[in-house]
PDB file of C-alpha atoms in Angstrom:
ATOM      1  CA  MET F  17      19.876  14.674  29.829  1.00  0.00           C
ATOM      2  CA  ALA F  18      22.569  12.983  27.779  1.00  0.00           C
ATOM      3  CA  LYS F  19      21.181   9.577  28.661  1.00  0.00           C
ATOM      4  CA  LYS F  20      17.728  10.441  27.303  1.00  0.00           C
ATOM      5  CA  SER F  21      19.060  11.680  23.981  1.00  0.00           C
ATOM      6  CA  ALA F  22      21.288   8.610  23.661  1.00  0.00           C
ATOM      7  CA  ALA F  23      18.274   6.377  24.336  1.00  0.00           C
ATOM      8  CA  LYS F  24      16.280   8.144  21.625  1.00  0.00           C
ATOM      9  CA  VAL F  25      19.110   7.783  19.143  1.00  0.00           C
ATOM     10  CA  GLY F  26      19.469   4.080  19.954  1.00  0.00           C
ATOM     11  CA  LYS F  27      15.827   3.295  19.114  1.00  0.00           C
ATOM     12  CA  LYS F  28      15.358   1.600  15.794  1.00  0.00           C
ATOM     13  CA  GLN F  29      12.418   1.956  13.481  1.00  0.00           C
ATOM     14  CA  PRO F  30      10.297  -1.207  13.426  1.00  0.00           C
ATOM     15  CA  ALA F  31      11.056  -3.377  10.425  1.00  0.00           C
ATOM     16  CA  LYS F  32       8.366  -3.821   7.820  1.00  0.00           C
ATOM     17  CA  GLN F  33       7.635  -7.391   6.869  1.00  0.00           C
ATOM     18  CA  ILE F  34       5.939  -6.905   3.494  1.00  0.00           C
ATOM     19  CA  VAL F  35       3.243  -9.464   2.710  1.00  0.00           C
ATOM     20  CA  ALA F  36       1.922  -8.103  -0.597  1.00  0.00           C
ATOM     21  CA  SER F  37       2.600  -5.128  -2.824  1.00  0.00           C
ATOM     22  CA  ASN F  38       0.745  -3.597  -5.716  1.00  0.00           C
ATOM     23  CA  ARG F  39       3.495  -3.307  -8.312  1.00  0.00           C
ATOM     24  CA  LYS F  40       1.241  -1.943 -11.039  1.00  0.00           C
ATOM     25  CA  ALA F  41      -0.016   0.950  -8.899  1.00  0.00           C
ATOM     26  CA  ARG F  42       2.994   3.207  -9.473  1.00  0.00           C
ATOM     27  CA  HIS F  43       2.814   2.447 -13.192  1.00  0.00           C
ATOM     28  CA  ASN F  44      -0.907   3.147 -13.572  1.00  0.00           C
ATOM     29  CA  TYR F  45      -1.233   6.066 -11.129  1.00  0.00           C
ATOM     30  CA  SER F  46       0.571   9.254 -10.170  1.00  0.00           C
ATOM     31  CA  ILE F  47       1.012   9.008  -6.405  1.00  0.00           C
ATOM     32  CA  LEU F  48       0.192  12.309  -4.690  1.00  0.00           C
ATOM     33  CA  ASP F  49       0.146  11.359  -1.014  1.00  0.00           C
ATOM     34  CA  VAL F  50       0.772   8.191   1.031  1.00  0.00           C
ATOM     35  CA  TYR F  51      -0.958   7.145   4.268  1.00  0.00           C
ATOM     36  CA  GLU F  52      -0.482   4.239   6.649  1.00  0.00           C
ATOM     37  CA  ALA F  53      -3.729   2.672   7.824  1.00  0.00           C
ATOM     38  CA  GLY F  54      -4.582  -0.184  10.105  1.00  0.00           C
ATOM     39  CA  ILE F  55      -6.959  -2.838   8.837  1.00  0.00           C
ATOM     40  CA  SER F  56      -9.722  -4.693  10.619  1.00  0.00           C
ATOM     41  CA  LEU F  57      -9.217  -8.425  10.044  1.00  0.00           C
ATOM     42  CA  LEU F  58     -10.510 -11.768  11.244  1.00  0.00           C
ATOM     43  CA  GLY F  59      -8.195 -14.286  12.924  1.00  0.00           C
ATOM     44  CA  THR F  60      -7.939 -16.613   9.927  1.00  0.00           C
ATOM     45  CA  GLU F  61      -7.082 -13.647   7.691  1.00  0.00           C
ATOM     46  CA  VAL F  62      -4.142 -12.716   9.914  1.00  0.00           C
ATOM     47  CA  LYS F  63      -2.919 -16.310   9.914  1.00  0.00           C
ATOM     48  CA  SER F  64      -3.154 -16.435   6.137  1.00  0.00           C
ATOM     49  CA  LEU F  65      -1.207 -13.148   5.895  1.00  0.00           C
ATOM     50  CA  ARG F  66       1.477 -14.507   8.224  1.00  0.00           C
ATOM     51  CA  ALA F  67       1.848 -17.395   5.759  1.00  0.00           C
ATOM     52  CA  GLY F  68       2.642 -14.700   3.155  1.00  0.00           C
ATOM     53  CA  GLN F  69      -0.492 -15.045   1.063  1.00  0.00           C
ATOM     54  CA  ALA F  70      -2.333 -11.978  -0.236  1.00  0.00           C
ATOM     55  CA  SER F  71      -2.960 -10.138  -3.478  1.00  0.00           C
ATOM     56  CA  LEU F  72      -3.620  -6.445  -4.093  1.00  0.00           C
ATOM     57  CA  VAL F  73      -4.340  -6.839  -7.811  1.00  0.00           C
ATOM     58  CA  ASP F  74      -7.537  -4.871  -8.611  1.00  0.00           C
ATOM     59  CA  ALA F  75      -7.811  -3.691  -4.984  1.00  0.00           C
ATOM     60  CA  PHE F  76      -9.025  -0.174  -4.217  1.00  0.00           C
ATOM     61  CA  ALA F  77     -10.374   1.820  -1.287  1.00  0.00           C
ATOM     62  CA  THR F  78     -13.599   3.796  -1.006  1.00  0.00           C
ATOM     63  CA  VAL F  79     -15.018   6.246   1.504  1.00  0.00           C
ATOM     64  CA  ASP F  80     -18.598   5.364   2.487  1.00  0.00           C
ATOM     65  CA  ASP F  81     -20.520   7.140   5.260  1.00  0.00           C
ATOM     66  CA  GLY F  82     -17.353   8.613   6.752  1.00  0.00           C
ATOM     67  CA  GLU F  83     -15.480   5.289   6.865  1.00  0.00           C
ATOM     68  CA  VAL F  84     -12.731   3.984   4.582  1.00  0.00           C
ATOM     69  CA  TRP F  85     -13.179   0.480   3.152  1.00  0.00           C
ATOM     70  CA  LEU F  86     -10.686  -1.715   1.303  1.00  0.00           C
ATOM     71  CA  ARG F  87     -12.397  -3.601  -1.489  1.00  0.00           C
ATOM     72  CA  ASN F  88     -11.334  -6.479  -3.714  1.00  0.00           C
ATOM     73  CA  MET F  89      -8.206  -7.435  -1.767  1.00  0.00           C
ATOM     74  CA  HIS F  90      -7.715 -11.194  -1.967  1.00  0.00           C
ATOM     75  CA  ILE F  91      -6.609 -13.049   1.167  1.00  0.00           C
ATOM     76  CA  PRO F  92      -6.968 -16.795   0.506  1.00  0.00           C
ATOM     77  CA  GLU F  93      -8.703 -18.980   3.052  1.00  0.00           C
ATOM     78  CA  TYR F  94      -6.482 -20.296   5.833  1.00  0.00           C
ATOM     79  CA  HIS F  95      -5.780 -23.938   5.005  1.00  0.00           C
ATOM     80  CA  HIS F  96      -6.055 -25.049   8.676  1.00  0.00           C
ATOM     81  CA  GLY F  97      -9.256 -23.045   9.188  1.00  0.00           C
ATOM     82  CA  SER F  98     -12.598 -24.666   9.915  1.00  0.00           C
ATOM     83  CA  TRP F  99     -16.115 -23.399   9.374  1.00  0.00           C
ATOM     84  CA  THR F 100     -14.914 -20.090  10.876  1.00  0.00           C
ATOM     85  CA  ASN F 101     -12.830 -19.365   7.768  1.00  0.00           C
ATOM     86  CA  HIS F 102     -13.243 -15.996   6.078  1.00  0.00           C
ATOM     87  CA  GLU F 103     -14.456 -14.974   2.632  1.00  0.00           C
ATOM     88  CA  PRO F 104     -11.379 -14.322   0.410  1.00  0.00           C
ATOM     89  CA  ARG F 105     -12.545 -11.047  -1.215  1.00  0.00           C
ATOM     90  CA  ARG F 106     -14.659  -9.526   1.535  1.00  0.00           C
ATOM     91  CA  THR F 107     -14.734  -5.769   2.164  1.00  0.00           C
ATOM     92  CA  ARG F 108     -12.415  -4.781   5.010  1.00  0.00           C
ATOM     93  CA  LYS F 109     -12.499  -1.637   7.115  1.00  0.00           C
ATOM     94  CA  LEU F 110      -9.416   0.588   7.174  1.00  0.00           C
ATOM     95  CA  LEU F 111      -8.538   2.346  10.420  1.00  0.00           C
ATOM     96  CA  LEU F 112      -7.605   6.006  10.056  1.00  0.00           C
ATOM     97  CA  HIS F 113      -7.983   9.087  12.245  1.00  0.00           C
ATOM     98  CA  ARG F 114     -11.134  11.153  11.712  1.00  0.00           C
ATOM     99  CA  ARG F 115      -9.066  14.148  10.583  1.00  0.00           C
ATOM    100  CA  GLN F 116      -7.334  12.010   7.932  1.00  0.00           C
ATOM    101  CA  ILE F 117     -10.656  10.618   6.686  1.00  0.00           C
ATOM    102  CA  ASP F 118     -12.182  14.095   6.433  1.00  0.00           C
ATOM    103  CA  MET F 119      -9.141  15.328   4.517  1.00  0.00           C
ATOM    104  CA  LEU F 120      -9.350  12.342   2.132  1.00  0.00           C
ATOM    105  CA  ILE F 121     -13.059  12.955   1.542  1.00  0.00           C
ATOM    106  CA  GLY F 122     -12.325  16.586   0.637  1.00  0.00           C
ATOM    107  CA  LYS F 123      -9.484  15.724  -1.740  1.00  0.00           C
ATOM    108  CA  ILE F 124     -11.389  12.919  -3.470  1.00  0.00           C
ATOM    109  CA  ARG F 125     -14.443  15.112  -3.917  1.00  0.00           C
ATOM    110  CA  ASP F 126     -12.409  18.036  -5.335  1.00  0.00           C
ATOM    111  CA  GLY F 127     -10.315  16.241  -7.949  1.00  0.00           C
ATOM    112  CA  ASN F 128     -10.342  13.131 -10.064  1.00  0.00           C
ATOM    113  CA  LEU F 129      -8.507  11.138  -7.383  1.00  0.00           C
ATOM    114  CA  THR F 130      -8.728   7.609  -6.030  1.00  0.00           C
ATOM    115  CA  LEU F 131      -7.390   5.607  -3.094  1.00  0.00           C
ATOM    116  CA  VAL F 132      -5.050   2.775  -4.103  1.00  0.00           C
ATOM    117  CA  PRO F 133      -3.400   0.308  -1.713  1.00  0.00           C
ATOM    118  CA  LEU F 134       0.339   0.084  -2.396  1.00  0.00           C
ATOM    119  CA  SER F 135       1.348  -2.635   0.063  1.00  0.00           C
ATOM    120  CA  VAL F 136       0.263  -4.735   3.038  1.00  0.00           C
ATOM    121  CA  TYR F 137       2.826  -5.381   5.760  1.00  0.00           C
ATOM    122  CA  PHE F 138       3.381  -6.238   9.408  1.00  0.00           C
ATOM    123  CA  THR F 139       4.784  -3.635  11.820  1.00  0.00           C
ATOM    124  CA  ASP F 140       5.158  -4.609  15.490  1.00  0.00           C
ATOM    125  CA  GLY F 141       2.837  -7.551  14.924  1.00  0.00           C
ATOM    126  CA  LYS F 142       0.061  -5.393  13.470  1.00  0.00           C
ATOM    127  CA  VAL F 143      -1.126  -5.517   9.870  1.00  0.00           C
ATOM    128  CA  LYS F 144      -0.873  -2.169   8.103  1.00  0.00           C
ATOM    129  CA  VAL F 145      -1.851  -0.993   4.624  1.00  0.00           C
ATOM    130  CA  GLU F 146       0.089   1.657   2.736  1.00  0.00           C
ATOM    131  CA  LEU F 147      -2.650   3.660   1.049  1.00  0.00           C
ATOM    132  CA  ALA F 148      -2.001   6.208  -1.701  1.00  0.00           C
ATOM    133  CA  LEU F 149      -4.060   9.132  -2.863  1.00  0.00           C
ATOM    134  CA  ALA F 150      -3.512   8.873  -6.611  1.00  0.00           C
ATOM    135  CA  ARG F 151      -4.549  10.197 -10.012  1.00  0.00           C
ATOM    136  CA  GLY F 152      -4.796   7.849 -12.976  1.00  0.00           C
ATOM    137  CA  LYS F 153      -2.141   8.209 -15.672  1.00  0.00           C
ATOM    138  CA  GLN F 154      -2.857   8.537 -19.360  1.00  0.00           C
ATOM    139  CA  ALA F 155      -1.067   6.291 -21.873  1.00  0.00           C
ATOM    140  CA  HIS F 156       1.341   9.068 -22.929  1.00  0.00           C
ATOM    141  CA  ASP F 157       2.299   9.688 -19.284  1.00  0.00           C
ATOM    142  CA  LYS F 158       3.189   6.007 -18.891  1.00  0.00           C
ATOM    143  CA  ARG F 159       5.354   6.132 -22.026  1.00  0.00           C
ATOM    144  CA  GLN F 160       7.155   9.235 -20.756  1.00  0.00           C
ATOM    145  CA  ASP F 161       7.902   7.497 -17.451  1.00  0.00           C
ATOM    146  CA  LEU F 162       9.273   4.445 -19.261  1.00  0.00           C
ATOM    147  CA  ALA F 163      11.474   6.644 -21.484  1.00  0.00           C
ATOM    148  CA  ARG F 164      12.732   8.577 -18.443  1.00  0.00           C
ATOM    149  CA  ARG F 165      13.531   5.332 -16.585  1.00  0.00           C
ATOM    150  CA  ASP F 166      15.404   3.913 -19.616  1.00  0.00           C
ATOM    151  CA  ALA F 167      17.434   7.121 -19.983  1.00  0.00           C
ATOM    152  CA  GLN F 168      18.315   7.067 -16.285  1.00  0.00           C
ATOM    153  CA  ARG F 169      19.388   3.414 -16.568  1.00  0.00           C
ATOM    154  CA  GLU F 170      21.676   4.255 -19.518  1.00  0.00           C
ATOM    155  CA  VAL F 171      23.259   7.145 -17.597  1.00  0.00           C
ATOM    156  CA  THR F 172      23.906   4.863 -14.614  1.00  0.00           C
ATOM    157  CA  ARG F 173      25.497   2.212 -16.848  1.00  0.00           C
ATOM    158  CA  ALA F 174      27.702   4.786 -18.569  1.00  0.00           C
ATOM    159  CA  LEU F 175      28.880   6.186 -15.247  1.00  0.00           C
ATOM    160  CA  GLY F 176      29.604   2.651 -14.024  1.00  0.00           C
ATOM    161  CA  ARG F 177      31.634   1.839 -17.116  1.00  0.00           C
ATOM    162  CA  ARG F 178      33.512   5.126 -16.783  1.00  0.00           C
ATOM    163  CA  ALA F 179      34.308   4.430 -13.122  1.00  0.00           C
ATOM    164  CA  LYS F 180      35.676   0.996 -14.079  1.00  0.00           C
ATOM    165  CA  GLY F 181      37.830   2.585 -16.794  1.00  0.00           C
ATOM    166  CA  MET F 182      36.188   0.876 -19.745  1.00  0.00           C
TER     167      MET F 182
END
């Protein structure tokens, strides 16, 4: 029994190799819930992602006919690709469990919520998308967040100076 528990403790979480992140998403939206979804890609898209090229600017996800689709994500054409190359801004299917999709449909229908991709990364050789259920922020909410972040930064600096004896 001790060997099994030691083996479980010794396992490491797979490292995320982040390809692209949507830095504006946390500024423009209040994140309510985060999901990890697989993504259906073509071979040249995966090769382009392995080269570290992708953009989530203006990307969003929709639920159509019980399936989740990632729209407007830009993966540039693979430079060694031939006529089999992909379209850079094509709609890509996200892979989620049926229960998760049904829950997302219910939440999106109930409130003024949207699905926003936060990042695209590799885990165990598979491309994953971090998808957030989010509500858009108003301008005053964004200002409050900026003020809160500035105040927190000042507190951290003051504590650092105090620890150094300045």
